[in-house]
Amino acid sequence: MNEQNIFIVRCGEVALKGMNKPYFERMLVDRIRARLKKINNGTDLEVKRHEGLIFVRTDKSYDKELIVKEISKVFGVASVSPAVEAESNLDKIGEAAVEYMLDLIEKRGVKTFKVEAKRADKNFPVKSPDIGRIIGAKVLIGCKVLKVDVHNPDVLLFVDVRQGVSYIYDAKVSGFGGLPLGTNGKGMVLLSGGIDSPVAAWMMAKRGMMIEAVHFHSYPYTSERAQEKVEELASIVSGYTGKFRMHTVNLLPIQEEIVTKCPEEETTILVRRFMMRIAEKIAEKRGCTMLITGENLGQVASQTADALVVTNASVTMPVMRPLIAMDKVDIMEKAQEIGTFETSIQPYEDCCTVFLPKHPVTKPKLEKILESESNLDVEGLIERAVESAEVINIYPR
Ligand code: ATP
Ligand code: MG
């Protein structure tokens, strides 16, 4: 036994699904398999659903920690535990538990433990609390240095007794939860180099949405380095979502039109409306049914309630704003957790800062904005911008 590494994966919200549960589980299995494939080319690797859990088995040569880390990054995974298995009888479970604890004594200097047993197989002749006591006694005999501590043990040893085979483990590494990628359509994220939009993309992907991105720059006012920063951010996000397309659009021709033909204080809101419309057009072409932004109520002048109404009125496609009601500190914390923060705070110029008005309107009126736009060839500008879009394939680093 245990010639392989075994990992028990718990499915979180997927487990709550009703009729569609098999579909979600299959998707989750596929996602885990795809994610692990890049390690050892996925040879000698098995991912299987069983009794509401997913079991991953790998050859011993795999790096256990790496496998746990990769599995925990898959959306839909609630938690994962490296485990060992034993035939479902108390002698075999006891032997495996002793071996397991001897290993922990050697590796972590463990001194106290407690057994938490659960009998998933209700036909197993011994009840859960008794299994716990019996296995605990066997461990005490097999590991002389150990003591039981029911309140604050160094190790909580889980024994999960199932039909035929039982599992022993101590650690549960948390995943992000959510739903498997690909179970909820595809969205086009407006990705800037800031803190917010990568988090917004990540949050929608966590709910199962595939993503593509569009990024606006104002080259040569914005530098190549600024664009590289965005590619780096996108790449970090793709560490969760897998490869995706990023469309880049030079907004400078539109910005120049706006600053020469429209009131200065409306520049930002007008630019934002163009961004949304261009993103919508590219989204339609690419089969995306929603736009995603990092907008957050009240954060800046262009994100007041009135400004959001005016921005929103530029498109008909639904716009997802997963950060809308979050506080900045919480967004920053999330950015840190997913690994985008350090890149986001690098000080490179953004296209929005190129023609930043001194006193942007905070209470724009749609009629007034439409009037300003009537000075512009809106359709033509959008069409040319969409045609000029370039595509970059974003891969995990
Ligand atoms: P972020 O931190 O995501 O840049 P922000 O707080 O700087 O957001 P804004 O600059 O008002 O806010 O942008 C609001 C949203 O508009 C962003 O979250 C993003 O979705 C989109 N956006 C802004 N600038 C760009 C850009 N250069 N390219 C693509 N999308 C952009
Ligand atoms: Mg920004």
Short mmCIF file of C-alpha atoms and ligand atoms in Angstrom, two decimals:
data_model
loop_
_atom_site.label_atom_id
_atom_site.label_comp_id
_atom_site.label_asym_id
_atom_site.label_seq_id
_atom_site.Cartn_x
_atom_site.Cartn_y
_atom_site.Cartn_z
CA MET A 1 0.00 0.00 0.00
CA ASN A 2 0.84 3.64 -0.42
CA GLU A 3 3.21 3.20 -3.31
CA GLN A 4 1.47 6.31 -4.53
CA ASN A 5 0.79 9.81 -3.21
CA ILE A 6 -2.88 10.30 -2.53
CA PHE A 7 -4.73 13.58 -2.24
CA ILE A 8 -8.30 14.04 -1.07
CA VAL A 9 -10.00 17.03 -2.67
CA ARG A 10 -13.19 18.51 -1.20
CA CYS A 11 -15.50 20.22 -3.63
CA GLY A 12 -17.04 23.11 -1.72
CA GLU A 13 -20.00 24.67 -3.45
CA VAL A 14 -19.97 22.12 -6.25
CA ALA A 15 -21.09 19.60 -3.64
CA LEU A 16 -24.25 21.65 -3.02
CA LYS A 17 -25.41 21.43 -6.62
CA GLY A 18 -28.53 19.40 -7.24
CA MET A 19 -29.30 17.83 -10.59
CA ASN A 20 -26.26 19.39 -12.24
CA LYS A 21 -23.80 18.06 -9.69
CA PRO A 22 -22.26 15.39 -11.95
CA TYR A 23 -21.61 18.05 -14.59
CA PHE A 24 -19.87 20.36 -12.12
CA GLU A 25 -17.87 17.49 -10.66
CA ARG A 26 -16.77 16.37 -14.11
CA MET A 27 -15.70 19.92 -14.93
CA LEU A 28 -13.77 20.12 -11.69
CA VAL A 29 -12.04 16.82 -12.37
CA ASP A 30 -11.09 18.08 -15.84
CA ARG A 31 -9.73 21.33 -14.42
CA ILE A 32 -7.64 19.55 -11.82
CA ARG A 33 -6.32 17.13 -14.41
CA ALA A 34 -5.45 19.94 -16.82
CA ARG A 35 -3.72 21.86 -14.08
CA LEU A 36 -1.59 18.91 -12.97
CA LYS A 37 -0.74 17.92 -16.51
CA LYS A 38 2.08 20.43 -16.69
CA ILE A 39 3.84 18.62 -13.84
CA ASN A 40 5.63 15.46 -15.02
CA ASN A 41 3.52 15.69 -18.19
CA GLY A 42 0.73 14.18 -16.15
CA THR A 43 2.01 10.65 -16.50
CA ASP A 44 1.14 8.22 -13.69
CA LEU A 45 -1.54 10.59 -12.51
CA GLU A 46 -5.14 9.77 -11.76
CA VAL A 47 -8.03 12.11 -10.89
CA LYS A 48 -11.31 10.43 -9.98
CA ARG A 49 -14.64 11.27 -8.39
CA HIS A 50 -15.71 9.01 -5.60
CA GLU A 51 -18.47 9.41 -2.98
CA GLY A 52 -18.65 13.19 -3.29
CA LEU A 53 -14.89 13.67 -3.10
CA ILE A 54 -12.18 13.80 -5.72
CA PHE A 55 -9.18 11.54 -5.28
CA VAL A 56 -5.89 12.35 -6.95
CA ARG A 57 -3.22 9.69 -7.12
CA THR A 58 0.27 10.28 -8.35
CA ASP A 59 3.46 8.36 -8.57
CA LYS A 60 5.73 8.77 -5.53
CA SER A 61 8.15 10.78 -7.63
CA TYR A 62 5.80 13.79 -7.65
CA ASP A 63 6.49 16.71 -5.34
CA LYS A 64 3.66 16.50 -2.79
CA GLU A 65 3.73 20.15 -1.80
CA LEU A 66 3.64 21.30 -5.38
CA ILE A 67 0.66 19.07 -6.11
CA VAL A 68 -1.22 20.43 -3.10
CA LYS A 69 -0.43 24.00 -4.14
CA GLU A 70 -1.59 23.43 -7.71
CA ILE A 71 -4.81 21.67 -6.69
CA SER A 72 -5.65 24.39 -4.16
CA LYS A 73 -5.50 27.00 -6.94
CA VAL A 74 -8.22 25.31 -8.97
CA PHE A 75 -11.55 27.15 -8.67
CA GLY A 76 -14.19 24.90 -7.13
CA VAL A 77 -11.77 23.27 -4.68
CA ALA A 78 -12.67 23.91 -1.03
CA SER A 79 -9.67 22.11 0.45
CA VAL A 80 -7.14 19.41 -0.21
CA SER A 81 -5.33 16.95 2.05
CA PRO A 82 -2.37 14.72 1.29
CA ALA A 83 -3.43 11.36 2.71
CA VAL A 84 -2.40 7.75 3.05
CA GLU A 85 -4.74 4.84 2.61
CA ALA A 86 -5.23 1.58 4.39
CA GLU A 87 -7.50 -1.39 4.04
CA SER A 88 -10.66 -0.75 6.08
CA ASN A 89 -9.95 -2.89 9.13
CA LEU A 90 -8.75 -1.62 12.46
CA ASP A 91 -5.40 -3.45 12.38
CA LYS A 92 -4.44 -2.07 8.98
CA ILE A 93 -5.69 1.42 9.82
CA GLY A 94 -3.76 1.25 13.09
CA GLU A 95 -0.55 0.25 11.32
CA ALA A 96 -0.93 3.04 8.79
CA ALA A 97 -1.70 5.57 11.53
CA VAL A 98 1.43 4.57 13.48
CA GLU A 99 3.56 4.87 10.36
CA TYR A 100 1.97 8.24 9.60
CA MET A 101 2.68 9.57 13.09
CA LEU A 102 6.25 8.21 13.16
CA ASP A 103 6.85 10.21 10.01
CA LEU A 104 5.46 13.38 11.60
CA ILE A 105 7.54 12.84 14.75
CA GLU A 106 10.65 12.67 12.59
CA LYS A 107 9.73 15.59 10.32
CA ARG A 108 8.00 17.99 12.70
CA GLY A 109 8.96 16.85 16.20
CA VAL A 110 5.32 16.23 17.02
CA LYS A 111 4.64 15.39 20.70
CA THR A 112 0.86 15.32 21.12
CA PHE A 113 -2.05 14.19 19.00
CA LYS A 114 -5.73 13.47 18.91
CA VAL A 115 -7.61 11.14 16.57
CA GLU A 116 -10.76 12.36 14.87
CA ALA A 117 -12.44 9.36 13.28
CA LYS A 118 -15.40 9.37 10.93
CA ARG A 119 -17.23 6.34 9.60
CA ALA A 120 -18.58 7.15 6.14
CA ASP A 121 -19.34 3.46 5.71
CA LYS A 122 -22.22 2.91 8.12
CA ASN A 123 -21.83 -0.86 7.73
CA PHE A 124 -18.42 -0.73 9.34
CA PRO A 125 -18.92 -2.63 12.63
CA VAL A 126 -17.28 -0.05 14.94
CA LYS A 127 -18.76 3.38 15.60
CA SER A 128 -16.79 6.61 14.98
CA PRO A 129 -15.90 7.49 18.63
CA ASP A 130 -14.76 3.91 19.24
CA ILE A 131 -12.64 3.90 16.08
CA GLY A 132 -11.00 7.06 17.40
CA ARG A 133 -10.24 5.47 20.76
CA ILE A 134 -8.92 2.22 19.29
CA ILE A 135 -6.67 3.90 16.73
CA GLY A 136 -5.49 6.38 19.39
CA ALA A 137 -4.47 3.47 21.63
CA LYS A 138 -2.59 1.80 18.77
CA VAL A 139 -0.72 5.01 18.01
CA LEU A 140 0.26 5.38 21.68
CA ILE A 141 1.70 1.86 21.66
CA GLY A 142 3.46 2.33 18.33
CA CYS A 143 4.84 5.81 19.03
CA LYS A 144 6.21 5.85 22.56
CA VAL A 145 7.06 9.57 22.57
CA LEU A 146 3.50 10.67 21.86
CA LYS A 147 0.82 11.74 24.30
CA VAL A 148 -2.86 12.40 23.70
CA ASP A 149 -3.99 16.00 24.07
CA VAL A 150 -7.69 16.42 23.36
CA HIS A 151 -7.70 20.21 23.72
CA ASN A 152 -4.64 21.48 21.90
CA PRO A 153 -2.91 18.64 20.04
CA ASP A 154 0.12 19.22 17.80
CA VAL A 155 -1.60 16.97 15.29
CA LEU A 156 -5.26 16.30 14.70
CA LEU A 157 -5.20 12.97 12.94
CA PHE A 158 -8.23 12.36 10.76
CA VAL A 159 -9.31 8.80 10.06
CA ASP A 160 -11.93 8.55 7.34
CA VAL A 161 -13.29 5.02 7.19
CA ARG A 162 -14.91 4.13 3.88
CA GLN A 163 -16.06 0.94 2.29
CA GLY A 164 -12.97 -1.12 1.47
CA VAL A 165 -10.43 1.64 1.91
CA SER A 166 -9.82 4.19 4.66
CA TYR A 167 -7.86 7.42 4.57
CA ILE A 168 -5.58 9.02 7.10
CA TYR A 169 -4.48 12.64 6.97
CA ASP A 170 -3.77 15.59 9.21
CA ALA A 171 -3.64 18.74 7.11
CA LYS A 172 -6.38 20.49 5.21
CA VAL A 173 -5.05 23.12 2.85
CA SER A 174 -7.75 25.61 1.92
CA GLY A 175 -8.60 26.32 -1.71
CA PHE A 176 -10.50 29.36 -2.96
CA GLY A 177 -13.88 27.68 -3.33
CA GLY A 178 -15.98 29.01 -6.20
CA LEU A 179 -16.99 27.03 -9.27
CA PRO A 180 -14.96 25.27 -11.96
CA LEU A 181 -13.80 27.45 -14.82
CA GLY A 182 -15.93 27.14 -17.91
CA THR A 183 -19.20 26.51 -16.10
CA ASN A 184 -20.36 30.13 -16.46
CA GLY A 185 -19.75 31.65 -19.86
CA LYS A 186 -17.07 34.06 -20.96
CA GLY A 187 -16.53 37.70 -19.99
CA MET A 188 -14.36 40.49 -21.37
CA VAL A 189 -12.43 42.21 -18.61
CA LEU A 190 -11.25 45.78 -19.04
CA LEU A 191 -7.80 45.29 -17.64
CA SER A 192 -5.74 48.28 -16.56
CA GLY A 193 -2.42 48.25 -14.75
CA GLY A 194 -4.11 49.15 -11.49
CA ILE A 195 -4.97 47.19 -8.37
CA ASP A 196 -8.65 46.68 -9.01
CA SER A 197 -9.26 45.18 -12.42
CA PRO A 198 -7.02 42.08 -11.99
CA VAL A 199 -8.91 41.33 -8.78
CA ALA A 200 -12.23 41.81 -10.60
CA ALA A 201 -11.13 39.39 -13.33
CA TRP A 202 -10.04 36.85 -10.75
CA MET A 203 -13.32 37.09 -8.85
CA MET A 204 -15.44 36.46 -11.93
CA ALA A 205 -13.19 33.58 -12.98
CA LYS A 206 -13.65 32.14 -9.51
CA ARG A 207 -17.37 31.91 -10.23
CA GLY A 208 -16.62 29.77 -13.27
CA MET A 209 -16.38 32.48 -15.93
CA MET A 210 -13.76 32.20 -18.65
CA ILE A 211 -12.15 35.52 -19.44
CA GLU A 212 -10.50 37.51 -22.17
CA ALA A 213 -9.06 40.96 -21.61
CA VAL A 214 -8.86 44.29 -23.35
CA HIS A 215 -6.24 46.83 -22.40
CA PHE A 216 -6.14 50.46 -23.53
CA HIS A 217 -2.90 52.39 -23.84
CA SER A 218 -1.90 55.78 -25.20
CA TYR A 219 1.40 54.93 -26.80
CA PRO A 220 3.77 56.82 -27.08
CA TYR A 221 2.44 58.78 -24.09
CA THR A 222 2.32 55.53 -22.19
CA SER A 223 5.52 53.51 -22.37
CA GLU A 224 6.22 49.99 -23.53
CA ARG A 225 7.21 49.22 -19.98
CA ALA A 226 3.71 50.22 -18.82
CA GLN A 227 2.29 47.70 -21.25
CA GLU A 228 4.69 45.01 -20.06
CA LYS A 229 3.42 45.61 -16.55
CA VAL A 230 -0.13 44.88 -17.69
CA GLU A 231 1.03 41.74 -19.48
CA GLU A 232 2.70 40.65 -16.28
CA LEU A 233 -0.51 41.24 -14.32
CA ALA A 234 -2.49 39.34 -16.93
CA SER A 235 -0.01 36.52 -16.69
CA ILE A 236 -0.47 36.27 -12.92
CA VAL A 237 -4.24 36.11 -13.42
CA SER A 238 -3.74 33.41 -16.06
CA GLY A 239 -2.01 31.38 -13.36
CA TYR A 240 -5.58 30.74 -12.18
CA THR A 241 -7.52 30.88 -15.42
CA GLY A 242 -5.07 29.33 -17.85
CA LYS A 243 -4.03 30.94 -21.13
CA PHE A 244 -6.23 33.78 -22.42
CA ARG A 245 -6.25 36.46 -25.09
CA MET A 246 -5.57 40.08 -24.34
CA HIS A 247 -6.61 42.67 -26.92
CA THR A 248 -4.65 45.91 -26.83
CA VAL A 249 -6.03 49.13 -28.23
CA ASN A 250 -4.36 52.50 -28.66
CA LEU A 251 -6.78 55.07 -27.32
CA LEU A 252 -4.69 58.10 -28.20
CA PRO A 253 -6.52 59.08 -31.42
CA ILE A 254 -9.80 59.11 -29.48
CA GLN A 255 -8.34 60.97 -26.53
CA GLU A 256 -6.96 63.64 -28.85
CA GLU A 257 -10.34 64.12 -30.47
CA ILE A 258 -11.99 64.41 -27.09
CA VAL A 259 -9.55 66.99 -25.70
CA THR A 260 -9.86 69.18 -28.77
CA LYS A 261 -13.64 68.98 -29.20
CA CYS A 262 -15.18 68.45 -25.76
CA PRO A 263 -15.20 70.24 -22.38
CA GLU A 264 -12.08 69.49 -20.40
CA GLU A 265 -13.85 68.40 -17.21
CA GLU A 266 -15.70 65.67 -19.14
CA THR A 267 -12.56 64.08 -20.57
CA THR A 268 -12.38 61.13 -18.18
CA ILE A 269 -16.02 60.17 -18.40
CA LEU A 270 -16.00 60.48 -22.20
CA VAL A 271 -12.89 58.31 -22.42
CA ARG A 272 -14.48 55.75 -20.16
CA ARG A 273 -17.55 55.56 -22.37
CA PHE A 274 -15.35 54.91 -25.38
CA MET A 275 -13.47 52.20 -23.52
CA MET A 276 -16.72 50.46 -22.69
CA ARG A 277 -18.05 50.63 -26.25
CA ILE A 278 -14.82 49.36 -27.79
CA ALA A 279 -14.66 46.56 -25.23
CA GLU A 280 -18.27 45.67 -25.99
CA LYS A 281 -17.56 45.42 -29.72
CA ILE A 282 -14.53 43.18 -29.21
CA ALA A 283 -16.48 41.14 -26.67
CA GLU A 284 -19.28 40.50 -29.18
CA LYS A 285 -16.78 39.37 -31.79
CA ARG A 286 -15.15 37.00 -29.32
CA GLY A 287 -18.31 35.41 -27.97
CA CYS A 288 -18.15 37.13 -24.59
CA THR A 289 -21.55 37.94 -23.15
CA MET A 290 -20.51 40.28 -20.35
CA LEU A 291 -18.04 43.04 -19.60
CA ILE A 292 -16.08 43.03 -16.36
CA THR A 293 -14.56 46.11 -14.73
CA GLY A 294 -12.79 46.89 -11.48
CA GLU A 295 -15.09 49.81 -10.76
CA ASN A 296 -15.79 50.53 -7.13
CA LEU A 297 -18.50 52.90 -5.91
CA GLY A 298 -17.17 56.29 -4.95
CA GLN A 299 -13.48 55.44 -5.34
CA VAL A 300 -12.68 58.24 -7.80
CA ALA A 301 -14.56 60.95 -9.70
CA SER A 302 -15.36 58.58 -12.55
CA GLN A 303 -16.93 56.07 -10.15
CA THR A 304 -19.52 58.17 -8.35
CA ALA A 305 -23.07 56.88 -8.67
CA ASP A 306 -23.84 59.49 -11.33
CA ALA A 307 -20.66 58.76 -13.26
CA LEU A 308 -21.34 55.02 -13.22
CA VAL A 309 -24.83 55.64 -14.61
CA VAL A 310 -23.39 57.67 -17.48
CA THR A 311 -20.61 55.16 -18.16
CA ASN A 312 -23.04 52.27 -18.05
CA ALA A 313 -25.40 53.97 -20.52
CA SER A 314 -22.75 53.66 -23.26
CA VAL A 315 -23.29 49.91 -23.66
CA THR A 316 -26.10 47.38 -23.66
CA MET A 317 -24.02 44.35 -22.70
CA PRO A 318 -24.31 43.53 -18.97
CA VAL A 319 -21.38 44.92 -17.00
CA MET A 320 -20.11 42.91 -14.04
CA ARG A 321 -18.53 45.00 -11.30
CA PRO A 322 -17.59 42.46 -8.65
CA LEU A 323 -15.73 45.05 -6.53
CA ILE A 324 -18.51 47.62 -6.53
CA ALA A 325 -19.24 47.53 -2.78
CA MET A 326 -15.86 46.48 -1.42
CA ASP A 327 -13.58 48.75 0.59
CA LYS A 328 -10.21 49.58 -0.93
CA VAL A 329 -8.31 47.88 1.91
CA ASP A 330 -10.18 44.65 1.25
CA ILE A 331 -9.47 44.86 -2.48
CA MET A 332 -5.80 45.41 -1.70
CA GLU A 333 -5.79 42.43 0.62
CA LYS A 334 -7.34 40.28 -2.09
CA ALA A 335 -4.74 41.53 -4.58
CA GLN A 336 -2.04 40.47 -2.16
CA GLU A 337 -3.61 37.07 -1.66
CA ILE A 338 -3.80 36.34 -5.38
CA GLY A 339 -0.35 37.77 -6.05
CA THR A 340 -1.10 40.79 -8.25
CA PHE A 341 -0.55 43.56 -5.70
CA GLU A 342 3.21 44.03 -5.98
CA THR A 343 2.99 44.35 -9.76
CA SER A 344 -0.04 46.65 -9.64
CA ILE A 345 1.67 49.20 -7.42
CA GLN A 346 4.66 49.65 -9.72
CA PRO A 347 4.46 53.29 -10.77
CA TYR A 348 3.85 53.28 -14.50
CA GLU A 349 1.63 55.72 -16.32
CA ASP A 350 -1.85 54.69 -17.40
CA CYS A 351 -3.79 55.98 -20.38
CA CYS A 352 -6.36 57.53 -18.04
CA THR A 353 -3.72 59.73 -16.46
CA VAL A 354 -2.47 61.08 -19.79
CA PHE A 355 -5.20 63.70 -20.26
CA LEU A 356 -6.42 63.92 -16.70
CA PRO A 357 -8.68 66.97 -16.26
CA LYS A 358 -7.94 69.25 -13.31
CA HIS A 359 -11.54 69.18 -12.08
CA PRO A 360 -13.34 66.13 -13.46
CA VAL A 361 -17.14 66.20 -13.27
CA THR A 362 -18.41 64.09 -10.42
CA LYS A 363 -22.09 64.52 -11.27
CA PRO A 364 -22.23 64.18 -15.03
CA LYS A 365 -25.59 64.37 -16.77
CA LEU A 366 -26.17 61.99 -19.63
CA GLU A 367 -27.83 64.60 -21.89
CA LYS A 368 -24.86 66.90 -21.47
CA ILE A 369 -22.41 64.10 -22.23
CA LEU A 370 -24.38 63.02 -25.31
CA GLU A 371 -24.31 66.60 -26.49
CA SER A 372 -20.53 66.67 -26.17
CA GLU A 373 -20.27 63.38 -28.01
CA SER A 374 -22.31 64.80 -30.89
CA ASN A 375 -19.15 66.79 -31.75
CA LEU A 376 -17.37 63.49 -32.39
CA ASP A 377 -17.60 60.79 -35.03
CA VAL A 378 -18.33 58.22 -32.33
CA GLU A 379 -19.06 55.26 -34.60
CA GLY A 380 -16.05 55.91 -36.81
CA LEU A 381 -13.68 56.31 -33.88
CA ILE A 382 -14.91 53.08 -32.32
CA GLU A 383 -14.70 51.18 -35.56
CA ARG A 384 -11.12 52.27 -36.23
CA ALA A 385 -10.11 51.46 -32.65
CA VAL A 386 -11.58 47.96 -32.89
CA GLU A 387 -9.87 47.37 -36.23
CA SER A 388 -6.53 48.47 -34.81
CA ALA A 389 -6.69 46.08 -31.85
CA GLU A 390 -3.74 43.75 -31.46
CA VAL A 391 -3.86 40.37 -29.75
CA ILE A 392 -1.39 39.08 -27.21
CA ASN A 393 -1.63 35.54 -25.91
CA ILE A 394 -1.20 35.52 -22.17
CA TYR A 395 0.30 32.46 -20.51
CA PRO A 396 0.95 31.61 -16.87
CA ARG A 397 4.52 32.41 -15.94
P1 ATP B 1 -7.86 49.87 -11.62
O1 ATP B 1 -7.15 49.77 -10.33
O2 ATP B 1 -8.46 48.58 -12.05
O3 ATP B 1 -7.02 50.52 -12.68
P2 ATP B 1 -8.98 52.37 -10.96
O4 ATP B 1 -9.33 52.47 -9.54
O5 ATP B 1 -7.69 52.94 -11.40
O6 ATP B 1 -9.08 50.84 -11.37
P3 ATP B 1 -10.31 53.71 -13.16
O7 ATP B 1 -9.03 54.16 -13.69
O8 ATP B 1 -11.44 54.67 -13.02
O9 ATP B 1 -10.20 53.03 -11.72
O10 ATP B 1 -10.83 52.50 -13.99
C1 ATP B 1 -12.00 51.86 -13.69
C2 ATP B 1 -12.05 50.56 -14.47
O11 ATP B 1 -11.95 50.83 -15.87
C3 ATP B 1 -10.85 49.67 -14.18
O12 ATP B 1 -11.03 48.86 -13.07
C4 ATP B 1 -10.77 48.86 -15.46
O13 ATP B 1 -11.71 47.83 -15.47
C5 ATP B 1 -11.15 49.89 -16.52
N1 ATP B 1 -9.94 50.55 -17.03
C6 ATP B 1 -9.33 51.68 -16.60
N2 ATP B 1 -8.22 51.95 -17.32
C7 ATP B 1 -8.11 50.96 -18.23
C8 ATP B 1 -7.17 50.65 -19.26
N3 ATP B 1 -6.12 51.41 -19.48
N4 ATP B 1 -7.38 49.56 -20.02
C9 ATP B 1 -8.46 48.75 -19.78
N5 ATP B 1 -9.35 48.99 -18.82
C10 ATP B 1 -9.20 50.07 -18.05
MG MG B 2 -6.70 52.58 -13.22
#
